[in-house]
Amino acid sequence: MAKGITKRSENYSQWYNDIVIKAGLAENSAVRGCMVIKPYGYAIWEKMQAALDTMFKETGHENAYFPLFIPKSFFAKEAKHVEGFAKECAVVTHYRLRTTADGKGIEVDPDAKLEEELIVRPTSETIIWNTYKGWIQSHRDLPILINQWANVVRWEMRTRLFLRTAEFLWQEGHTAHATEQEAIAETKQMINVYANFAENWMAVPVIKGSKSESERFAGAIDTQAIEALMQDGKALQAGTSHFLGQNFAKAFDVKFADKDGNLSHVWATSWGVSTRLMGALVMAHSDDNGLVLPPKLAPYQVVIVPIYNNMEQLDQMTEKANEIMAILRKNNISVKYDGRDAFRPGHKFAEYELKGVPIRIAIGPRDLEQGNIEIARRDTLEKKVYPQTEMLEVIKNLLDEIQINIYQKALKFRNENTFKTDSYEEFKKILDTTGGFILAHWDGTTETEEKIKEETKATIRCIPFDSPLEEGKCMVTGKPSIRRVLFARSY
RNA sequence: CGGGGUGUAGCGUAGCUUGGUUAGCGCGCCUGCUUUGGGAGCAGGAGGUCGUAGGUUCGAAUCCUACCACCCCGACCA
């Protein structure tokens, strides 16, 4: 139906790409691996930011900003951390350009070599903990609860719009605490914030859990994650919250004096979500007609398309649309009117379906005459005619209903594609047919996890918090296991 | 970095094997008229360093060499 969008059943990743580009969310830039986020895509990101930022502040955090550049030596201080990021760092080595000898081009001036190279931050733990050292002396200085909205760079070898780009936007929270329990509670609080955001704003159900050792953040004691299931049966890590123990405090020598005057190292957490959430949003709900957006994150929740036979009628529809917009806006419903004369209604209908606008209103001479209005919902593509007097109530209810409906739809899909198995053969079969989440027993060793990854490309997405204790045997080695863990192929 | 592939208008492409008129087509764009309840029709029009540099030739989008860029598969990926 939709022009130029590959069907999901034909080629899922091409479908994803088509939607991102044709809906005007983002496009590839002239810079390898870096994307341009276009206005419509950025508007969604801004909505995400606004909701998250409010949640962070409600949980006591403040925003701050730290440098883009990190001295190379900082990375050397936390051994695991550097090991994890070394292979994907962009490095600044010089600070000046000069005209080439032939006068035609420019080149790096070899005389302008930096004493110490600067790393473009792939994450900010090191620069932040170096800074915290100067801020923390006493237990009275704690906790420090800071969030940063920033861009980071990770030199990935293969990139995909939103899902994995060399530069991406994110937020990173970095907190410092006097006690281990407090830091652990913070880690948990923030993974819950993320899960709440994913489920209630993005309408994407997620599974919360801890990462296995091999999937842990470089430098963390415990990495907690929310994992979502995409329509092709692959998992997407949508957010992480790390309990960092005293690793960074020790690396950067950050100590505080407690009430008794004893010095001890500070306990830390960090947590983040990125523009990857945009990818999750697209893949979770969209269909072969285009994007489907949850009303809470749609740049505009309602679009009005006029239908007319001449300019005089267009003026009448515009007048009516202005009335409707005033009512909706008074009720905090965002609305756009598309009075462009260059396109016919059918064209606009298709365009807004592609862009995922939750509700579309059409008004034409017939409606005006009969005091009606046509309202169409994007999630089910149903349209109905209502008396204009009912418009506000219908739309209010529909927005709520769509938000819930797309969540329920995604939840149903996830439930239908979450499997339990005790057989490695069946495990492989599931991966090669439907895909999805698989709950299975694992002996807890990195070797077995690695073997499974090599043989099936599936990884442990997390050890779910709600996974009950259950005697079992590892599906690969037969060694004892106390609970099932969540496997999937992932993005 | 290994294997494969592609560069022609904003986008998608034909032409290349076998060198030879003015590089063709679709979408999009501009102008006008008719249209407008599910991606409009007609007429006219604009838009090209054929990836870059060199070579062969009377003549190169086409053949040769080098380079560059991008894409796919693999390796890599809190």
Short mmCIF file of N, CA and C (backbone and C1' of nucleotides) in Angstrom, two decimals, chain B residues 13-72:
data_model
loop_
_atom_site.label_atom_id
_atom_site.label_comp_id
_atom_site.label_asym_id
_atom_site.label_seq_id
_atom_site.Cartn_x
_atom_site.Cartn_y
_atom_site.Cartn_z
P U B 13 19.06 2.18 -7.98
"O5'" U B 13 18.87 2.63 -9.49
"C5'" U B 13 19.22 1.76 -10.55
"C4'" U B 13 18.37 2.10 -11.75
"C3'" U B 13 19.09 1.97 -13.08
"O3'" U B 13 19.09 0.62 -13.54
"C1'" U B 13 17.90 4.01 -13.02
P A B 14 20.34 0.06 -14.32
"O5'" A B 14 20.04 0.60 -15.79
"C5'" A B 14 18.86 0.18 -16.46
"C4'" A B 14 18.76 0.80 -17.83
"C3'" A B 14 19.96 0.66 -18.75
"O3'" A B 14 20.08 -0.64 -19.28
"C1'" A B 14 18.96 2.80 -18.97
P G B 15 21.50 -1.28 -19.61
"O5'" G B 15 22.11 -0.20 -20.60
"C5'" G B 15 21.71 -0.17 -21.97
"C4'" G B 15 22.33 1.02 -22.65
"C3'" G B 15 23.86 0.98 -22.77
"O3'" G B 15 24.25 0.28 -23.94
"C1'" G B 15 23.14 3.12 -22.00
P C B 16 25.04 -1.13 -23.80
"O5'" C B 16 26.46 -0.67 -23.28
"C5'" C B 16 27.32 0.15 -24.08
"C4'" C B 16 28.65 0.31 -23.40
"C3'" C B 16 29.37 -1.00 -23.09
"O3'" C B 16 30.77 -0.85 -23.34
"C1'" C B 16 29.03 0.23 -21.08
P U B 17 31.33 -1.44 -24.73
"O5'" U B 17 31.23 -3.00 -24.47
"C5'" U B 17 32.10 -3.65 -23.53
"C4'" U B 17 31.65 -5.06 -23.34
"C3'" U B 17 31.75 -5.96 -24.57
"O3'" U B 17 33.07 -6.44 -24.76
"C1'" U B 17 29.65 -6.27 -23.53
P U B 18 33.57 -6.79 -26.20
"O5'" U B 18 33.25 -5.51 -27.06
"C5'" U B 18 34.02 -5.22 -28.23
"C4'" U B 18 33.20 -4.40 -29.17
"C3'" U B 18 32.60 -3.12 -28.56
"O3'" U B 18 32.63 -2.07 -29.52
"C1'" U B 18 30.88 -4.46 -29.46
P G B 19 33.83 -1.07 -29.58
"O5'" G B 19 33.16 0.31 -29.19
"C5'" G B 19 32.47 0.48 -27.95
"C4'" G B 19 32.29 1.96 -27.70
"C3'" G B 19 31.72 2.72 -28.89
"O3'" G B 19 30.90 3.77 -28.40
"C1'" G B 19 33.87 3.54 -28.34
P G B 20 29.46 3.99 -29.03
"O5'" G B 20 29.74 5.16 -30.06
"C5'" G B 20 30.05 6.48 -29.59
"C4'" G B 20 29.86 7.49 -30.70
"C3'" G B 20 28.69 7.17 -31.63
"O3'" G B 20 28.06 8.37 -32.01
"C1'" G B 20 30.70 7.32 -32.89
P U B 21 26.70 8.73 -31.40
"O5'" U B 21 26.97 10.22 -30.90
"C5'" U B 21 25.94 11.14 -30.76
"C4'" U B 21 25.91 12.10 -31.92
"C3'" U B 21 25.03 13.32 -31.68
"O3'" U B 21 25.61 14.44 -32.32
"C1'" U B 21 24.27 12.17 -33.59
P U B 22 26.18 15.54 -31.38
"O5'" U B 22 25.07 15.75 -30.25
"C5'" U B 22 25.32 16.70 -29.22
"C4'" U B 22 24.11 16.79 -28.32
"C3'" U B 22 23.69 15.47 -27.68
"O3'" U B 22 23.34 15.70 -26.34
"C1'" U B 22 21.86 16.44 -28.82
P A B 23 24.14 15.03 -25.17
"O5'" A B 23 23.20 13.83 -24.73
"C5'" A B 23 23.07 12.66 -25.52
"C4'" A B 23 22.66 11.51 -24.66
"C3'" A B 23 21.57 11.84 -23.64
"O3'" A B 23 20.29 11.74 -24.24
"C1'" A B 23 23.33 10.71 -22.56
P G B 24 19.18 12.81 -23.94
"O5'" G B 24 17.91 11.94 -23.62
"C5'" G B 24 17.35 11.11 -24.63
"C4'" G B 24 16.84 9.83 -24.05
"C3'" G B 24 15.84 9.96 -22.91
"O3'" G B 24 14.54 10.34 -23.34
"C1'" G B 24 17.40 8.27 -22.41
P C B 25 13.60 11.16 -22.35
"O5'" C B 25 13.14 10.03 -21.32
"C5'" C B 25 12.43 8.89 -21.79
"C4'" C B 25 12.28 7.88 -20.69
"C3'" C B 25 11.60 8.39 -19.41
"O3'" C B 25 10.20 8.49 -19.54
"C1'" C B 25 13.49 7.09 -18.83
P G B 26 9.40 9.58 -18.67
"O5'" G B 26 9.34 8.91 -17.23
"C5'" G B 26 8.62 7.69 -17.04
"C4'" G B 26 8.78 7.23 -15.62
"C3'" G B 26 8.48 8.27 -14.55
"O3'" G B 26 7.11 8.40 -14.29
"C1'" G B 26 10.53 7.20 -14.05
P C B 27 6.56 9.80 -13.77
"O5'" C B 27 7.17 9.94 -12.30
"C5'" C B 27 6.70 9.11 -11.24
"C4'" C B 27 7.53 9.32 -10.00
"C3'" C B 27 7.54 10.74 -9.44
"O3'" C B 27 6.38 11.03 -8.68
"C1'" C B 27 9.74 9.91 -9.48
P G B 28 5.76 12.51 -8.73
"O5'" G B 28 6.94 13.40 -8.12
"C5'" G B 28 7.27 13.30 -6.74
"C4'" G B 28 8.53 14.09 -6.45
"C3'" G B 28 8.47 15.57 -6.82
"O3'" G B 28 7.83 16.34 -5.81
"C1'" G B 28 10.47 14.65 -7.65
P C B 29 6.99 17.62 -6.22
"O5'" C B 29 8.10 18.60 -6.81
"C5'" C B 29 9.13 19.11 -5.97
"C4'" C B 29 10.03 20.02 -6.75
"C3'" C B 29 9.31 21.12 -7.53
"O3'" C B 29 9.00 22.23 -6.71
"C1'" C B 29 10.89 20.08 -8.94
P C B 30 7.63 22.97 -6.88
"O5'" C B 30 7.93 23.89 -8.15
"C5'" C B 30 8.91 24.91 -8.07
"C4'" C B 30 9.02 25.60 -9.41
"C3'" C B 30 7.68 26.02 -10.02
"O3'" C B 30 7.23 27.25 -9.49
"C1'" C B 30 8.96 24.90 -11.66
P U B 31 5.67 27.51 -9.34
"O5'" U B 31 5.25 27.76 -10.86
"C5'" U B 31 5.76 28.87 -11.58
"C4'" U B 31 5.15 28.92 -12.95
"C3'" U B 31 3.64 28.69 -13.00
"O3'" U B 31 2.91 29.85 -12.68
"C1'" U B 31 4.69 27.37 -14.66
P G B 32 1.49 29.71 -11.99
"O5'" G B 32 0.58 29.22 -13.20
"C5'" G B 32 0.36 30.07 -14.33
"C4'" G B 32 -0.36 29.32 -15.41
"C3'" G B 32 -1.67 28.66 -15.01
"O3'" G B 32 -2.74 29.58 -14.96
"C1'" G B 32 -0.39 27.15 -16.31
P C B 33 -3.93 29.33 -13.90
"O5'" C B 33 -4.81 28.21 -14.62
"C5'" C B 33 -5.56 28.52 -15.79
"C4'" C B 33 -6.00 27.25 -16.48
"C3'" C B 33 -6.93 26.35 -15.67
"O3'" C B 33 -8.28 26.79 -15.70
"C1'" C B 33 -5.22 25.04 -16.66
P U B 34 -9.20 26.54 -14.42
"O5'" U B 34 -9.48 24.98 -14.47
"C5'" U B 34 -10.28 24.43 -15.52
"C4'" U B 34 -10.15 22.94 -15.56
"C3'" U B 34 -10.63 22.20 -14.32
"O3'" U B 34 -12.04 22.05 -14.27
"C1'" U B 34 -8.54 21.34 -14.98
P U B 35 -12.70 21.78 -12.83
"O5'" U B 35 -11.90 20.48 -12.40
"C5'" U B 35 -12.17 19.85 -11.19
"C4'" U B 35 -11.15 18.77 -10.96
"C3'" U B 35 -11.12 18.26 -9.54
"O3'" U B 35 -12.07 17.24 -9.34
"C1'" U B 35 -8.91 18.72 -10.27
P U B 36 -13.03 17.32 -8.06
"O5'" U B 36 -12.03 16.94 -6.88
"C5'" U B 36 -11.24 15.74 -6.95
"C4'" U B 36 -10.25 15.75 -5.82
"C3'" U B 36 -10.90 15.80 -4.44
"O3'" U B 36 -10.16 15.00 -3.53
"C1'" U B 36 -9.46 17.64 -4.71
P G B 37 -10.25 13.40 -3.58
"O5'" G B 37 -10.26 12.99 -2.04
"C5'" G B 37 -11.34 13.40 -1.22
"C4'" G B 37 -11.81 12.23 -0.41
"C3'" G B 37 -12.57 11.19 -1.23
"O3'" G B 37 -12.34 9.93 -0.63
"C1'" G B 37 -13.99 12.14 0.39
P G B 38 -11.42 8.90 -1.38
"O5'" G B 38 -9.99 9.43 -0.88
"C5'" G B 38 -9.00 9.86 -1.84
"C4'" G B 38 -7.82 8.91 -1.82
"C3'" G B 38 -8.11 7.53 -2.40
"O3'" G B 38 -6.91 7.03 -2.99
"C1'" G B 38 -7.45 7.30 -0.18
P G B 39 -6.43 7.68 -4.42
"O5'" G B 39 -5.36 8.71 -3.89
"C5'" G B 39 -4.25 8.25 -3.17
"C4'" G B 39 -3.16 9.28 -3.25
"C3'" G B 39 -2.52 9.44 -4.63
"O3'" G B 39 -2.04 10.76 -4.67
"C1'" G B 39 -0.90 8.74 -3.07
P A B 40 -2.75 11.72 -5.76
"O5'" A B 40 -2.82 10.78 -7.03
"C5'" A B 40 -2.31 11.21 -8.27
"C4'" A B 40 -3.46 11.59 -9.19
"C3'" A B 40 -3.02 12.06 -10.55
"O3'" A B 40 -2.80 10.94 -11.40
"C1'" A B 40 -4.68 13.53 -9.68
P G B 41 -1.71 11.06 -12.52
"O5'" G B 41 -2.49 11.90 -13.62
"C5'" G B 41 -3.55 11.29 -14.34
"C4'" G B 41 -4.17 12.29 -15.28
"C3'" G B 41 -3.19 12.98 -16.24
"O3'" G B 41 -2.88 12.18 -17.36
"C1'" G B 41 -4.64 14.59 -15.28
P C B 42 -1.48 12.37 -18.11
"O5'" C B 42 -1.72 13.72 -18.92
"C5'" C B 42 -2.71 13.78 -19.95
"C4'" C B 42 -2.92 15.20 -20.39
"C3'" C B 42 -1.66 15.94 -20.84
"O3'" C B 42 -1.27 15.61 -22.15
"C1'" C B 42 -2.92 17.33 -19.40
P A B 43 0.27 15.60 -22.56
"O5'" A B 43 0.57 17.16 -22.64
"C5'" A B 43 -0.07 17.96 -23.64
"C4'" A B 43 0.23 19.41 -23.42
"C3'" A B 43 1.71 19.76 -23.28
"O3'" A B 43 2.39 19.83 -24.51
"C1'" A B 43 0.48 20.86 -21.59
P G B 44 3.93 19.39 -24.58
"O5'" G B 44 4.64 20.62 -23.88
"C5'" G B 44 4.69 21.90 -24.54
"C4'" G B 44 5.08 22.98 -23.58
"C3'" G B 44 6.49 22.89 -23.01
"O3'" G B 44 7.48 23.34 -23.91
"C1'" G B 44 4.97 23.37 -21.27
P G B 45 8.94 22.62 -23.87
"O5'" G B 45 9.52 23.11 -22.47
"C5'" G B 45 9.81 24.49 -22.27
"C4'" G B 45 10.18 24.75 -20.83
"C3'" G B 45 11.47 24.13 -20.33
"O3'" G B 45 12.61 24.85 -20.78
"C1'" G B 45 9.78 23.92 -18.68
P A B 46 14.03 24.07 -20.92
"O5'" A B 46 14.57 24.16 -19.42
"C5'" A B 46 14.78 25.43 -18.81
"C4'" A B 46 15.04 25.25 -17.34
"C3'" A B 46 16.23 24.35 -17.01
"O3'" A B 46 17.45 25.05 -17.06
"C1'" A B 46 14.37 23.74 -15.68
P G B 47 18.76 24.29 -17.60
"O5'" G B 47 19.00 23.22 -16.45
"C5'" G B 47 19.39 23.64 -15.14
"C4'" G B 47 19.29 22.49 -14.18
"C3'" G B 47 20.21 21.31 -14.50
"O3'" G B 47 21.50 21.53 -13.98
"C1'" G B 47 18.02 20.54 -13.99
P G B 48 22.80 21.32 -14.91
"O5'" G B 48 22.90 19.74 -15.06
"C5'" G B 48 22.91 18.91 -13.91
"C4'" G B 48 23.89 17.78 -14.08
"C3'" G B 48 25.22 18.17 -14.71
"O3'" G B 48 26.27 17.53 -14.02
"C1'" G B 48 24.21 16.45 -15.99
P U B 49 27.31 18.37 -13.16
"O5'" U B 49 28.71 18.33 -13.87
"C5'" U B 49 28.88 17.90 -15.19
"C4'" U B 49 30.35 17.87 -15.46
"C3'" U B 49 30.97 16.49 -15.35
"O3'" U B 49 30.83 15.82 -16.59
"C1'" U B 49 32.29 18.05 -14.16
P C B 50 30.99 14.35 -16.86
"O5'" C B 50 29.85 13.71 -15.95
"C5'" C B 50 30.18 12.99 -14.78
"C4'" C B 50 29.40 11.71 -14.73
"C3'" C B 50 30.26 10.45 -14.82
"O3'" C B 50 29.74 9.51 -13.90
"C1'" C B 50 28.60 10.39 -16.49
P G B 51 30.78 8.49 -13.19
"O5'" G B 51 31.39 9.24 -11.92
"C5'" G B 51 30.60 10.14 -11.16
"C4'" G B 51 31.42 10.60 -10.00
"C3'" G B 51 32.83 11.07 -10.35
"O3'" G B 51 32.84 12.44 -10.70
"C1'" G B 51 32.94 9.49 -8.59
P U B 52 33.87 12.97 -11.80
"O5'" U B 52 35.26 12.93 -11.03
"C5'" U B 52 35.51 13.80 -9.94
"C4'" U B 52 36.92 13.60 -9.45
"C3'" U B 52 37.99 13.66 -10.54
"O3'" U B 52 38.36 14.99 -10.85
"C1'" U B 52 38.35 11.76 -9.20
P A B 53 38.92 15.32 -12.32
"O5'" A B 53 40.34 14.61 -12.34
"C5'" A B 53 41.41 15.09 -11.54
"C4'" A B 53 42.60 14.18 -11.64
"C3'" A B 53 43.10 13.91 -13.05
"O3'" A B 53 43.90 14.95 -13.55
"C1'" A B 53 43.00 11.89 -11.84
P G B 54 44.01 15.15 -15.16
"O5'" G B 54 44.71 13.80 -15.63
"C5'" G B 54 46.13 13.73 -15.76
"C4'" G B 54 46.59 12.31 -15.87
"C3'" G B 54 46.56 11.70 -17.27
"O3'" G B 54 47.59 12.16 -18.10
"C1'" G B 54 45.75 10.13 -15.71
P G B 55 47.30 12.32 -19.68
"O5'" G B 55 47.22 10.81 -20.17
"C5'" G B 55 48.37 9.97 -20.07
"C4'" G B 55 48.02 8.54 -20.36
"C3'" G B 55 47.53 8.25 -21.78
"O3'" G B 55 48.58 8.20 -22.71
"C1'" G B 55 46.19 7.09 -20.21
P U B 56 48.31 8.64 -24.24
"O5'" U B 56 47.45 7.42 -24.78
"C5'" U B 56 48.04 6.12 -24.88
"C4'" U B 56 47.02 5.15 -25.44
"C3'" U B 56 46.33 5.61 -26.72
"O3'" U B 56 47.12 5.36 -27.87
"C1'" U B 56 44.72 4.78 -25.20
P U B 57 47.35 6.54 -28.95
"O5'" U B 57 45.90 6.70 -29.59
"C5'" U B 57 45.31 5.62 -30.30
"C4'" U B 57 43.87 5.94 -30.60
"C3'" U B 57 43.63 7.29 -31.27
"O3'" U B 57 43.87 7.24 -32.66
"C1'" U B 57 42.07 6.95 -29.52
P C B 58 44.63 8.50 -33.35
"O5'" C B 58 43.46 9.58 -33.45
"C5'" C B 58 43.78 10.95 -33.77
"C4'" C B 58 42.50 11.72 -33.94
"C3'" C B 58 41.51 11.58 -32.80
"O3'" C B 58 41.79 12.48 -31.74
"C1'" C B 58 40.38 11.24 -34.84
P G B 59 41.68 11.98 -30.24
"O5'" G B 59 40.11 11.72 -30.10
"C5'" G B 59 39.21 12.83 -30.11
"C4'" G B 59 37.79 12.34 -30.11
"C3'" G B 59 37.40 11.43 -28.95
"O3'" G B 59 37.07 12.19 -27.81
"C1'" G B 59 36.62 10.50 -30.98
P A B 60 37.39 11.59 -26.35
"O5'" A B 60 36.44 10.32 -26.24
"C5'" A B 60 35.02 10.46 -26.27
"C4'" A B 60 34.40 9.60 -25.18
"C3'" A B 60 34.75 10.03 -23.76
"O3'" A B 60 33.66 9.66 -22.91
"C1'" A B 60 35.59 7.88 -24.12
P A B 61 32.49 10.72 -22.65
"O5'" A B 61 31.68 10.04 -21.46
"C5'" A B 61 32.25 9.95 -20.15
"C4'" A B 61 31.67 8.77 -19.41
"C3'" A B 61 32.17 7.41 -19.90
"O3'" A B 61 33.35 7.04 -19.26
"C1'" A B 61 29.79 7.41 -19.74
P U B 62 34.46 6.22 -20.02
"O5'" U B 62 33.71 4.93 -20.56
"C5'" U B 62 33.19 3.93 -19.67
"C4'" U B 62 32.49 2.87 -20.47
"C3'" U B 62 33.41 2.06 -21.38
"O3'" U B 62 33.03 0.70 -21.36
"C1'" U B 62 31.70 3.11 -22.65
P C B 63 33.84 -0.27 -20.41
"O5'" C B 63 35.27 -0.34 -21.12
"C5'" C B 63 35.54 -1.28 -22.16
"C4'" C B 63 36.99 -1.21 -22.56
"C3'" C B 63 37.98 -1.02 -21.41
"O3'" C B 63 38.28 -2.24 -20.78
"C1'" C B 63 38.49 0.52 -23.13
P C B 64 38.68 -2.28 -19.24
"O5'" C B 64 40.15 -1.66 -19.26
"C5'" C B 64 41.22 -2.37 -19.87
"C4'" C B 64 42.52 -1.62 -19.65
"C3'" C B 64 42.80 -1.23 -18.20
"O3'" C B 64 43.38 -2.30 -17.48
"C1'" C B 64 43.14 0.65 -19.59
P U B 65 43.15 -2.41 -15.91
"O5'" U B 65 44.06 -1.25 -15.33
"C5'" U B 65 45.47 -1.32 -15.47
"C4'" U B 65 46.11 -0.08 -14.88
"C3'" U B 65 45.66 0.29 -13.47
"O3'" U B 65 46.33 -0.48 -12.48
"C1'" U B 65 45.66 2.23 -14.82
P A B 66 45.60 -0.79 -11.10
"O5'" A B 66 45.73 0.61 -10.34
"C5'" A B 66 47.02 1.09 -9.95
"C4'" A B 66 46.93 2.54 -9.55
"C3'" A B 66 45.98 2.84 -8.40
"O3'" A B 66 46.57 2.59 -7.13
"C1'" A B 66 45.61 4.39 -10.14
P C B 67 45.64 2.13 -5.93
"O5'" C B 67 44.86 3.48 -5.57
"C5'" C B 67 45.57 4.60 -5.05
"C4'" C B 67 44.72 5.84 -5.13
"C3'" C B 67 43.45 5.84 -4.29
"O3'" C B 67 43.69 6.13 -2.92
"C1'" C B 67 42.95 6.65 -6.45
P C B 68 42.75 5.49 -1.81
"O5'" C B 68 41.42 6.35 -1.95
"C5'" C B 68 41.47 7.77 -1.78
"C4'" C B 68 40.13 8.37 -2.11
"C3'" C B 68 38.93 7.73 -1.43
"O3'" C B 68 38.77 8.16 -0.10
"C1'" C B 68 38.44 8.04 -3.71
P A B 69 38.11 7.18 0.99
"O5'" A B 69 36.57 7.24 0.57
"C5'" A B 69 35.88 8.48 0.61
"C4'" A B 69 34.53 8.33 -0.04
"C3'" A B 69 33.67 7.21 0.53
"O3'" A B 69 33.02 7.59 1.72
"C1'" A B 69 33.63 7.12 -1.83
P C B 70 32.80 6.49 2.86
"O5'" C B 70 31.52 5.72 2.31
"C5'" C B 70 30.29 6.41 2.12
"C4'" C B 70 29.40 5.63 1.20
"C3'" C B 70 29.03 4.23 1.66
"O3'" C B 70 27.99 4.24 2.61
"C1'" C B 70 29.66 4.15 -0.61
P C B 71 27.92 3.06 3.69
"O5'" C B 71 27.29 1.87 2.82
"C5'" C B 71 25.99 1.98 2.27
"C4'" C B 71 25.70 0.79 1.40
"C3'" C B 71 25.89 -0.56 2.08
"O3'" C B 71 24.78 -0.91 2.88
"C1'" C B 71 26.91 -0.61 -0.04
P C B 72 25.03 -1.83 4.18
"O5'" C B 72 25.21 -3.27 3.53
"C5'" C B 72 24.15 -3.89 2.82
"C4'" C B 72 24.62 -5.19 2.22
"C3'" C B 72 25.30 -6.15 3.19
"O3'" C B 72 24.37 -6.87 3.96
"C1'" C B 72 26.58 -6.00 1.21
#
